[in-house]
mmCIF file with all atom_site columns, C-alpha atoms in Angstrom:
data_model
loop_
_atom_site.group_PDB
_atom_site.id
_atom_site.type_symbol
_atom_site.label_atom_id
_atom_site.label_alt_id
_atom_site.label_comp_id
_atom_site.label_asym_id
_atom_site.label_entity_id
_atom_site.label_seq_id
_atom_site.pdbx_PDB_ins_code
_atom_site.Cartn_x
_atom_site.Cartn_y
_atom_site.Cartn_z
_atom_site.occupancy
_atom_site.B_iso_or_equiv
_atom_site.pdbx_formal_charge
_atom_site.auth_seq_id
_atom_site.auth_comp_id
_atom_site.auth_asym_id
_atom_site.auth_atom_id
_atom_site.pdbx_PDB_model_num
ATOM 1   C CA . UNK E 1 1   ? -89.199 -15.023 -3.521 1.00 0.00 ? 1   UNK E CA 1
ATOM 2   C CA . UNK E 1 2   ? -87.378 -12.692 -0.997 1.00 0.00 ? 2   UNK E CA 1
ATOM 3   C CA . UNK E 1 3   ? -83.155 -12.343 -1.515 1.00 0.00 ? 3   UNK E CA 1
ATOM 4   C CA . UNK E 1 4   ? -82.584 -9.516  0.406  1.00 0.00 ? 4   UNK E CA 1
ATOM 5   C CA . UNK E 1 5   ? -81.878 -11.758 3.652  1.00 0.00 ? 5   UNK E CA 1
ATOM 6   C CA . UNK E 1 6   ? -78.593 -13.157 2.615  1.00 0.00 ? 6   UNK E CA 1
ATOM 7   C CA . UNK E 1 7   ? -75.690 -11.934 2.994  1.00 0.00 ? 7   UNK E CA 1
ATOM 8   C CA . UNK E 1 8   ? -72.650 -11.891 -0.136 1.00 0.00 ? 8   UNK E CA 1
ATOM 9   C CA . UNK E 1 9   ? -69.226 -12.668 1.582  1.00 0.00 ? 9   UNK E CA 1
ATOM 10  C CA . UNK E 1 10  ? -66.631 -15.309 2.561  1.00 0.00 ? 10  UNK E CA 1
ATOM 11  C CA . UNK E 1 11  ? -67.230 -17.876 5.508  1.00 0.00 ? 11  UNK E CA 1
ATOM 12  C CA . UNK E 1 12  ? -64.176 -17.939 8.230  1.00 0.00 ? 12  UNK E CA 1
ATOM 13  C CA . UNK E 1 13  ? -63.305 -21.258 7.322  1.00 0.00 ? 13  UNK E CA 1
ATOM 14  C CA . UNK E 1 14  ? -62.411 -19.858 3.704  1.00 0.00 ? 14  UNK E CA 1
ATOM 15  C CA . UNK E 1 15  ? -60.226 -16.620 4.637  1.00 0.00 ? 15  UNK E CA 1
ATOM 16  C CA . UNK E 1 16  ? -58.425 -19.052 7.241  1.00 0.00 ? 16  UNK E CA 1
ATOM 17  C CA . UNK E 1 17  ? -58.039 -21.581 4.032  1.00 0.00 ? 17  UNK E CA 1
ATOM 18  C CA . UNK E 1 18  ? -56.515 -18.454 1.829  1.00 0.00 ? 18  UNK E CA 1
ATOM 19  C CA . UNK E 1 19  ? -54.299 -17.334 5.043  1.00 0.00 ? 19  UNK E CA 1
ATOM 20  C CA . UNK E 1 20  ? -52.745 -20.835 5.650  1.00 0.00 ? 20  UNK E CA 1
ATOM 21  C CA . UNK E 1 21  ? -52.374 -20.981 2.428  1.00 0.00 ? 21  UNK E CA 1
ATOM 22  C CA . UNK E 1 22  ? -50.413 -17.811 1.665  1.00 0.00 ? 22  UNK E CA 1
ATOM 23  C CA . UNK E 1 23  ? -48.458 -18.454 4.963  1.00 0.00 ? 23  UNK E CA 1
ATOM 24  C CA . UNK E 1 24  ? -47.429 -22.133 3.741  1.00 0.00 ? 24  UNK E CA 1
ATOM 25  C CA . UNK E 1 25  ? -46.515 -20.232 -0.322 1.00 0.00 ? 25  UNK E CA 1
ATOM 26  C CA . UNK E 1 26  ? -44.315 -17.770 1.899  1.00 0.00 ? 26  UNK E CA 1
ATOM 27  C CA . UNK E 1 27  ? -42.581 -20.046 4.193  1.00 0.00 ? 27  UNK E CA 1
ATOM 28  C CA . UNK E 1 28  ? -41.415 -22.079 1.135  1.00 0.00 ? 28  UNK E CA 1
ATOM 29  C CA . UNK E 1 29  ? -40.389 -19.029 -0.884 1.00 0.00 ? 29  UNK E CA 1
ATOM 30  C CA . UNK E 1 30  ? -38.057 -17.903 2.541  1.00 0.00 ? 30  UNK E CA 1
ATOM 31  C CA . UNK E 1 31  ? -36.432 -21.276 3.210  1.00 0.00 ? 31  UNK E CA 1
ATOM 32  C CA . UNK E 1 32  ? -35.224 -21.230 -0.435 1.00 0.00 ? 32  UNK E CA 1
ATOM 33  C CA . UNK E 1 33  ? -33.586 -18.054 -0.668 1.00 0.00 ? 33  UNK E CA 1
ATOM 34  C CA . UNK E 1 34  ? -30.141 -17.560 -0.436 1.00 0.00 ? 34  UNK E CA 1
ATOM 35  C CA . UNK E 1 35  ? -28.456 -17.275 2.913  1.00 0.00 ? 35  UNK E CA 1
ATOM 36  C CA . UNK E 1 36  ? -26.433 -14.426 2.196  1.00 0.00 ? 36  UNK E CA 1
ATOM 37  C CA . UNK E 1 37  ? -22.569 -14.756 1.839  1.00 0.00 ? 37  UNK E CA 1
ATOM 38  C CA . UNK E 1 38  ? -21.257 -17.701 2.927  1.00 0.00 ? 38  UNK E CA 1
ATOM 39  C CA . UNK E 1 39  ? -18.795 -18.433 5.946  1.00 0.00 ? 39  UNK E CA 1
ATOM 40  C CA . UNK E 1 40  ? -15.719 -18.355 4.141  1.00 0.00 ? 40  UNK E CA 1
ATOM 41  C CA . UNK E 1 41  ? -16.830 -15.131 2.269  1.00 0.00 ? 41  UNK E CA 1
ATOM 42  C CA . UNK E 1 42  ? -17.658 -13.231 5.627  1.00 0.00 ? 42  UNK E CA 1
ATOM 43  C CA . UNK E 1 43  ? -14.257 -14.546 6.889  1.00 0.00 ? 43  UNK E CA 1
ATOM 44  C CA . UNK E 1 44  ? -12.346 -13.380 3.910  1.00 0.00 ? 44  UNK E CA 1
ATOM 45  C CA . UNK E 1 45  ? -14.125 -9.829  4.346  1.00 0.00 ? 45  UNK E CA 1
ATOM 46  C CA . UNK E 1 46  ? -13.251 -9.698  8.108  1.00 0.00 ? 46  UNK E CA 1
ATOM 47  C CA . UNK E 1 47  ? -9.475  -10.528 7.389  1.00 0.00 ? 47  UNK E CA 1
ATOM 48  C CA . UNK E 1 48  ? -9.004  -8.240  4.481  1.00 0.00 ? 48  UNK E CA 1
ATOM 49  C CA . UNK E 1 49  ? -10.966 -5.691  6.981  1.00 0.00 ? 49  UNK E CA 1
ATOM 50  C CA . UNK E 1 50  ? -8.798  -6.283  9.449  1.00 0.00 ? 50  UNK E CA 1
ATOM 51  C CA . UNK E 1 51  ? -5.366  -6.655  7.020  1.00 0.00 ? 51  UNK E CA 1
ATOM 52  C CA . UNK E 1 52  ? -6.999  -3.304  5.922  1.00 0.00 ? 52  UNK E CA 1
ATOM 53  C CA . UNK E 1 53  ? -6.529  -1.680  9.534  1.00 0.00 ? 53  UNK E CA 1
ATOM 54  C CA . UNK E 1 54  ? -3.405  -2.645  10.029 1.00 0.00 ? 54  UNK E CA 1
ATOM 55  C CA . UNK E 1 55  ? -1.879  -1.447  7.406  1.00 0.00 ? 55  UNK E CA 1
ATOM 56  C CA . UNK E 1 56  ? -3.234  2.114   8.550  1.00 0.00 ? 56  UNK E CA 1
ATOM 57  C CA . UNK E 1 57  ? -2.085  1.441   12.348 1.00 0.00 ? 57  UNK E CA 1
ATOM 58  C CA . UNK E 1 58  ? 1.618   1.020   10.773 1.00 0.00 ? 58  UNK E CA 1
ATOM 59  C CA . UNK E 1 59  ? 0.846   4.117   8.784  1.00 0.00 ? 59  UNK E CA 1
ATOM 60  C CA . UNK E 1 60  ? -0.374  6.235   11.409 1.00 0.00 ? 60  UNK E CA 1
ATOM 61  C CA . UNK E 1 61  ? 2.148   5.063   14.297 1.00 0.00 ? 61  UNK E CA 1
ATOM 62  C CA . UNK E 1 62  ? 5.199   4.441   12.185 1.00 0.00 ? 62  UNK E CA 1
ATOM 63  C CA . UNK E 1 63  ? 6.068   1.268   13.658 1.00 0.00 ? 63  UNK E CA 1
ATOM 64  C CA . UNK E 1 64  ? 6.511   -1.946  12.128 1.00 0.00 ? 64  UNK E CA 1
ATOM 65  C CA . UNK E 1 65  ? 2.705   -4.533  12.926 1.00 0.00 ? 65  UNK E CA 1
ATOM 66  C CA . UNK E 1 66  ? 2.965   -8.233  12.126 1.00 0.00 ? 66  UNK E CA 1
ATOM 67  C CA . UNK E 1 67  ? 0.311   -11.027 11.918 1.00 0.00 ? 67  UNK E CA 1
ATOM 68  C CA . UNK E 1 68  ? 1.031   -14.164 13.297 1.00 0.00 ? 68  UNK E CA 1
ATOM 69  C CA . UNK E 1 69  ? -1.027  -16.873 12.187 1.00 0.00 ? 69  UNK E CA 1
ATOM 70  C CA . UNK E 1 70  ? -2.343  -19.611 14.268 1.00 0.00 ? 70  UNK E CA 1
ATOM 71  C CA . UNK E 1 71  ? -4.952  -22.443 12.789 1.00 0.00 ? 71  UNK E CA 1
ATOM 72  C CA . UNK E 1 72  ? -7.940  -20.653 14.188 1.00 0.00 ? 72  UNK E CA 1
ATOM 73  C CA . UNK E 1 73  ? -6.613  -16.180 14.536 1.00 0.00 ? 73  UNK E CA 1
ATOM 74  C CA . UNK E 1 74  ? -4.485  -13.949 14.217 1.00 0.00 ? 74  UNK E CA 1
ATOM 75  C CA . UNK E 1 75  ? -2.322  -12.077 16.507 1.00 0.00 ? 75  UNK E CA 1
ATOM 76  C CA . UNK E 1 76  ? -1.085  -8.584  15.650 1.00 0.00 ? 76  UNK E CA 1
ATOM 77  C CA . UNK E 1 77  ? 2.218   -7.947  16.944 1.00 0.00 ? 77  UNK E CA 1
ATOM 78  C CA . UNK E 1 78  ? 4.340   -4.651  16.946 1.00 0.00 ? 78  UNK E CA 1
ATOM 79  C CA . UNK E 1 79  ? 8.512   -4.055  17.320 1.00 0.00 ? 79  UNK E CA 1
ATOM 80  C CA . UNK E 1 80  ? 8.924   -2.281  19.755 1.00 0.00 ? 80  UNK E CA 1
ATOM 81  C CA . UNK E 1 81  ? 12.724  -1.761  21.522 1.00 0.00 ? 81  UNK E CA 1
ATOM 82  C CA . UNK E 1 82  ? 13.886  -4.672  18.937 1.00 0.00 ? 82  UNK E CA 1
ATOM 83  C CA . UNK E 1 83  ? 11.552  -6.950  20.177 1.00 0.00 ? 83  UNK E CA 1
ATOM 84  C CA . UNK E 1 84  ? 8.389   -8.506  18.542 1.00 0.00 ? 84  UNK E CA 1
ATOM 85  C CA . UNK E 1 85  ? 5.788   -8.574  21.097 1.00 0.00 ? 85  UNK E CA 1
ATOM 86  C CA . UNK E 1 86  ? 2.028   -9.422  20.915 1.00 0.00 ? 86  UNK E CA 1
ATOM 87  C CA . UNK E 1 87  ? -0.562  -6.787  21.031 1.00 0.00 ? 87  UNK E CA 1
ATOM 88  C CA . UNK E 1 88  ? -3.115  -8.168  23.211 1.00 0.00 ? 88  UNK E CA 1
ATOM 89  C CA . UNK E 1 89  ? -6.321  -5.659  22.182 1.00 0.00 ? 89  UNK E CA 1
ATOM 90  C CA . UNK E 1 90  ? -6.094  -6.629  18.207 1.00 0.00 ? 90  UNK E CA 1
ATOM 91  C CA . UNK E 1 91  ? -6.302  -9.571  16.496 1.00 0.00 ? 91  UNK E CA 1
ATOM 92  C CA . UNK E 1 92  ? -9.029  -11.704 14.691 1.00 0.00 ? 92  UNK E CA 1
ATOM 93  C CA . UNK E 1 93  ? -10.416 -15.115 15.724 1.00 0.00 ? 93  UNK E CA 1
ATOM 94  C CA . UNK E 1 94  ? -12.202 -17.160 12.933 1.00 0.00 ? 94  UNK E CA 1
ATOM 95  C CA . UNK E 1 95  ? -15.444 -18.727 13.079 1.00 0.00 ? 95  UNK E CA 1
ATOM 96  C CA . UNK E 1 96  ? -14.763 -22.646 14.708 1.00 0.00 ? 96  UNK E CA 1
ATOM 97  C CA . UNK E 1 97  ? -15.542 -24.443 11.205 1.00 0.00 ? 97  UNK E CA 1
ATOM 98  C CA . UNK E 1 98  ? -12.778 -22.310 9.721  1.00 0.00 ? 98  UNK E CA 1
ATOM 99  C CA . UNK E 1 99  ? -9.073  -22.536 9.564  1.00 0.00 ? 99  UNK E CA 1
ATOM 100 C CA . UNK E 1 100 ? -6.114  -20.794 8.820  1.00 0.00 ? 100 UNK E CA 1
ATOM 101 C CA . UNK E 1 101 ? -4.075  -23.209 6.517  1.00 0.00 ? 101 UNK E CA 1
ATOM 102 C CA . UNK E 1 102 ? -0.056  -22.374 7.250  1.00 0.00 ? 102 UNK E CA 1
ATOM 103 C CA . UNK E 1 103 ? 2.493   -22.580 4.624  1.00 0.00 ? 103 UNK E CA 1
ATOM 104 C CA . UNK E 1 104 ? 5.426   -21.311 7.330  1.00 0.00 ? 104 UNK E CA 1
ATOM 105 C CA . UNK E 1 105 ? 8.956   -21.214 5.519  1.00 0.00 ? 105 UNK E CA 1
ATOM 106 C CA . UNK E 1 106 ? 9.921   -20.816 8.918  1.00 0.00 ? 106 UNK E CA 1
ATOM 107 C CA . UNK E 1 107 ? 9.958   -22.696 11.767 1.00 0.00 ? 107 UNK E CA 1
ATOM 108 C CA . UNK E 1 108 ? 6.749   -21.888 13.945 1.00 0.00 ? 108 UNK E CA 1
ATOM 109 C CA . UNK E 1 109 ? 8.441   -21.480 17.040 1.00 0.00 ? 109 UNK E CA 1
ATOM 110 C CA . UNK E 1 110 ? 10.538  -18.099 15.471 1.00 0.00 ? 110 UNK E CA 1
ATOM 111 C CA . UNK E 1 111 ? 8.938   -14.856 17.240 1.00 0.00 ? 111 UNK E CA 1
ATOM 112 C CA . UNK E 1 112 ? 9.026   -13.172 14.077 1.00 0.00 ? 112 UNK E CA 1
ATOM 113 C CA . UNK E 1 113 ? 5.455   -12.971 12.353 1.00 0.00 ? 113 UNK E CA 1
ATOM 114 C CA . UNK E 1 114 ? 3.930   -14.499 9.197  1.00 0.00 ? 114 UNK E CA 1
ATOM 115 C CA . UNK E 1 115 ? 3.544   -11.147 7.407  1.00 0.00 ? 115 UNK E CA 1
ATOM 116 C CA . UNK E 1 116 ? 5.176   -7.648  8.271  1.00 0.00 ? 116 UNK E CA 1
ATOM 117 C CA . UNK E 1 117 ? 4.194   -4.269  7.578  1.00 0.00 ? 117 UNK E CA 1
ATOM 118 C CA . UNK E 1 118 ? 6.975   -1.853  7.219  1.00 0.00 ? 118 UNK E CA 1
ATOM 119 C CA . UNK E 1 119 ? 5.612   2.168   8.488  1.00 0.00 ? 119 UNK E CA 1
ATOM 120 C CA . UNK E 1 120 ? 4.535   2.818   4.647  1.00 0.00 ? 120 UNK E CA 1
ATOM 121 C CA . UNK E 1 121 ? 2.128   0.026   5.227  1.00 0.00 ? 121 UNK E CA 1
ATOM 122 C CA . UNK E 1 122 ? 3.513   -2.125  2.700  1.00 0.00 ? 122 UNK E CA 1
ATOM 123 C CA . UNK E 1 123 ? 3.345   -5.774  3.447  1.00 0.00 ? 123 UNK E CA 1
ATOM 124 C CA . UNK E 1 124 ? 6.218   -8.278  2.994  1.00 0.00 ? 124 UNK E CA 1
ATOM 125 C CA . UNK E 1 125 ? 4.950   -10.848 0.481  1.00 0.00 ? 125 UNK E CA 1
ATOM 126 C CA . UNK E 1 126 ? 2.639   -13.842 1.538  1.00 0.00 ? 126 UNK E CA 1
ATOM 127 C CA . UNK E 1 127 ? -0.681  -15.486 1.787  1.00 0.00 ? 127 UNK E CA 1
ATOM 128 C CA . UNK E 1 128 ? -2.932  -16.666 3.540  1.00 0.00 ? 128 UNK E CA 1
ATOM 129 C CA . UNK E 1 129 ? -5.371  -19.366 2.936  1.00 0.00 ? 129 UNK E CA 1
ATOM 130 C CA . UNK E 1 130 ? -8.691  -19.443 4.908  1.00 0.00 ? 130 UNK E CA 1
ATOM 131 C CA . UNK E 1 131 ? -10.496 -23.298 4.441  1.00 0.00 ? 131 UNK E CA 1
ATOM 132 C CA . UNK E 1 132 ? -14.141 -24.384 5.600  1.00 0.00 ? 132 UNK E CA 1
ATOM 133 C CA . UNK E 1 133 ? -13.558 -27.791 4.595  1.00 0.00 ? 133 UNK E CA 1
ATOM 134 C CA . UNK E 1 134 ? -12.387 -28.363 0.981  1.00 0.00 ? 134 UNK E CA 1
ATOM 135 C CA . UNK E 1 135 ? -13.495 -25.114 0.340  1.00 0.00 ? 135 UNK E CA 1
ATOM 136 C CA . UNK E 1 136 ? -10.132 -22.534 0.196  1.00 0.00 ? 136 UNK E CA 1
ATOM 137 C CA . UNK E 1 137 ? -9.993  -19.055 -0.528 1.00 0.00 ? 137 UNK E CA 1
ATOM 138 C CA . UNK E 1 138 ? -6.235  -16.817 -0.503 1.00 0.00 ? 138 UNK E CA 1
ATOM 139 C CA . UNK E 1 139 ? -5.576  -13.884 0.199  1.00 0.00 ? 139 UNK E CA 1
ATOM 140 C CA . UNK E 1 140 ? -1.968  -12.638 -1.170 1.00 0.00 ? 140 UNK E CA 1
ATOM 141 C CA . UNK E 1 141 ? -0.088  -9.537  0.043  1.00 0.00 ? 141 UNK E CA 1
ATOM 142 C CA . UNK E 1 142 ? 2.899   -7.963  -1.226 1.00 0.00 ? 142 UNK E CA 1
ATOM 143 C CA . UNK E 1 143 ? 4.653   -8.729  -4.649 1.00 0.00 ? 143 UNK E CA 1
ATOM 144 C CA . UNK E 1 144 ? 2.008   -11.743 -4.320 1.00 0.00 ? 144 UNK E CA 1
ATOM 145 C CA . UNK E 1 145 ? -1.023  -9.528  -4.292 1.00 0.00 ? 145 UNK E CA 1
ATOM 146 C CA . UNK E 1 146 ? -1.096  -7.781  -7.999 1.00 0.00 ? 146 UNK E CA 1
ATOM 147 C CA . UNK E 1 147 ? -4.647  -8.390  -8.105 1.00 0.00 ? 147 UNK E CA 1
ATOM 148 C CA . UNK E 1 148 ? -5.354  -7.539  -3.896 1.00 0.00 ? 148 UNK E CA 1
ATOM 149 C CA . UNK E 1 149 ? -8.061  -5.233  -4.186 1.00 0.00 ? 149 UNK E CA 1
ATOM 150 C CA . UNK E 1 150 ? -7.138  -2.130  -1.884 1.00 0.00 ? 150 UNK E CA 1
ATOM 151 C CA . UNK E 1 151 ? -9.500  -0.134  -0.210 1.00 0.00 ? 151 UNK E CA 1
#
């Protein structure tokens, strides 16, 4: 009897098995990782970012910056002449499932903002509270901020 006709090797419908297979084992492993860092992580980040910044603008320009909190941004405002007014090119605007949670001891309608930083960039004390849902995270400035990482 004659072997030497046949040929040792896989069939295509048996790589295409193994492929399918290996595609199906890695689609699975992907959908279960994690997604990164959450929302309200990435929000806290930006903020602290951007509370970061500010604090250097004051530095650098020697003027007193505010932020003035709204349910869903920030507005940066700057004294300039005595007056508060609202610089239009800063400012940070949450994702839409987020929310700036308020704790004004002030009424709302005062020009004055939330939190001030003074030209050494120290902020006047305060927090702010960032929620996506019932999930909450502060971030405290000030006297309130002993354990505020700086950067």
């Amino acid at each position: 009897m004659h072997r030497g006709n046949q040929m040792a090797g896989f069939t295509i419908v048996e790589v295409l098995l193994v492929v399918f297979i290996v595609g199906l084992s890695t689609t699975i492993v992907v959908m279960n990782l994690p997604e990164g860092p959450a929302r309200l992580e990435a929000a806290v980040s930006d903020v602290e970012r951007s509370i970061g910044d500010l604090e250097d603008r004051a530095v650098t320009t020697g003027v007193l910056h505010g932020l003035q909190l709204h349910s869903d941004r920030f507005e940066v405002a700057t004294r300039v002449e005595g007056e508060w007014s609202i610089d239009r090119r800063l400012g940070y605007d949450l994702d839409p499932d987020l929310l700036f949670v308020i704790d004004r001891r002030r009424p709302s309608e005062d020009l004055m903002p939330d939190i001030i930083f003074d030209p050494s960039g120290i902020p006047s004390s305060g927090t702010i509270t960032i929620a996506d849902g019932a999930e909450r995270t502060q971030i405290r400035f000030g006297a309130d901020a002993e354990d505020r990482p700086r950067r």
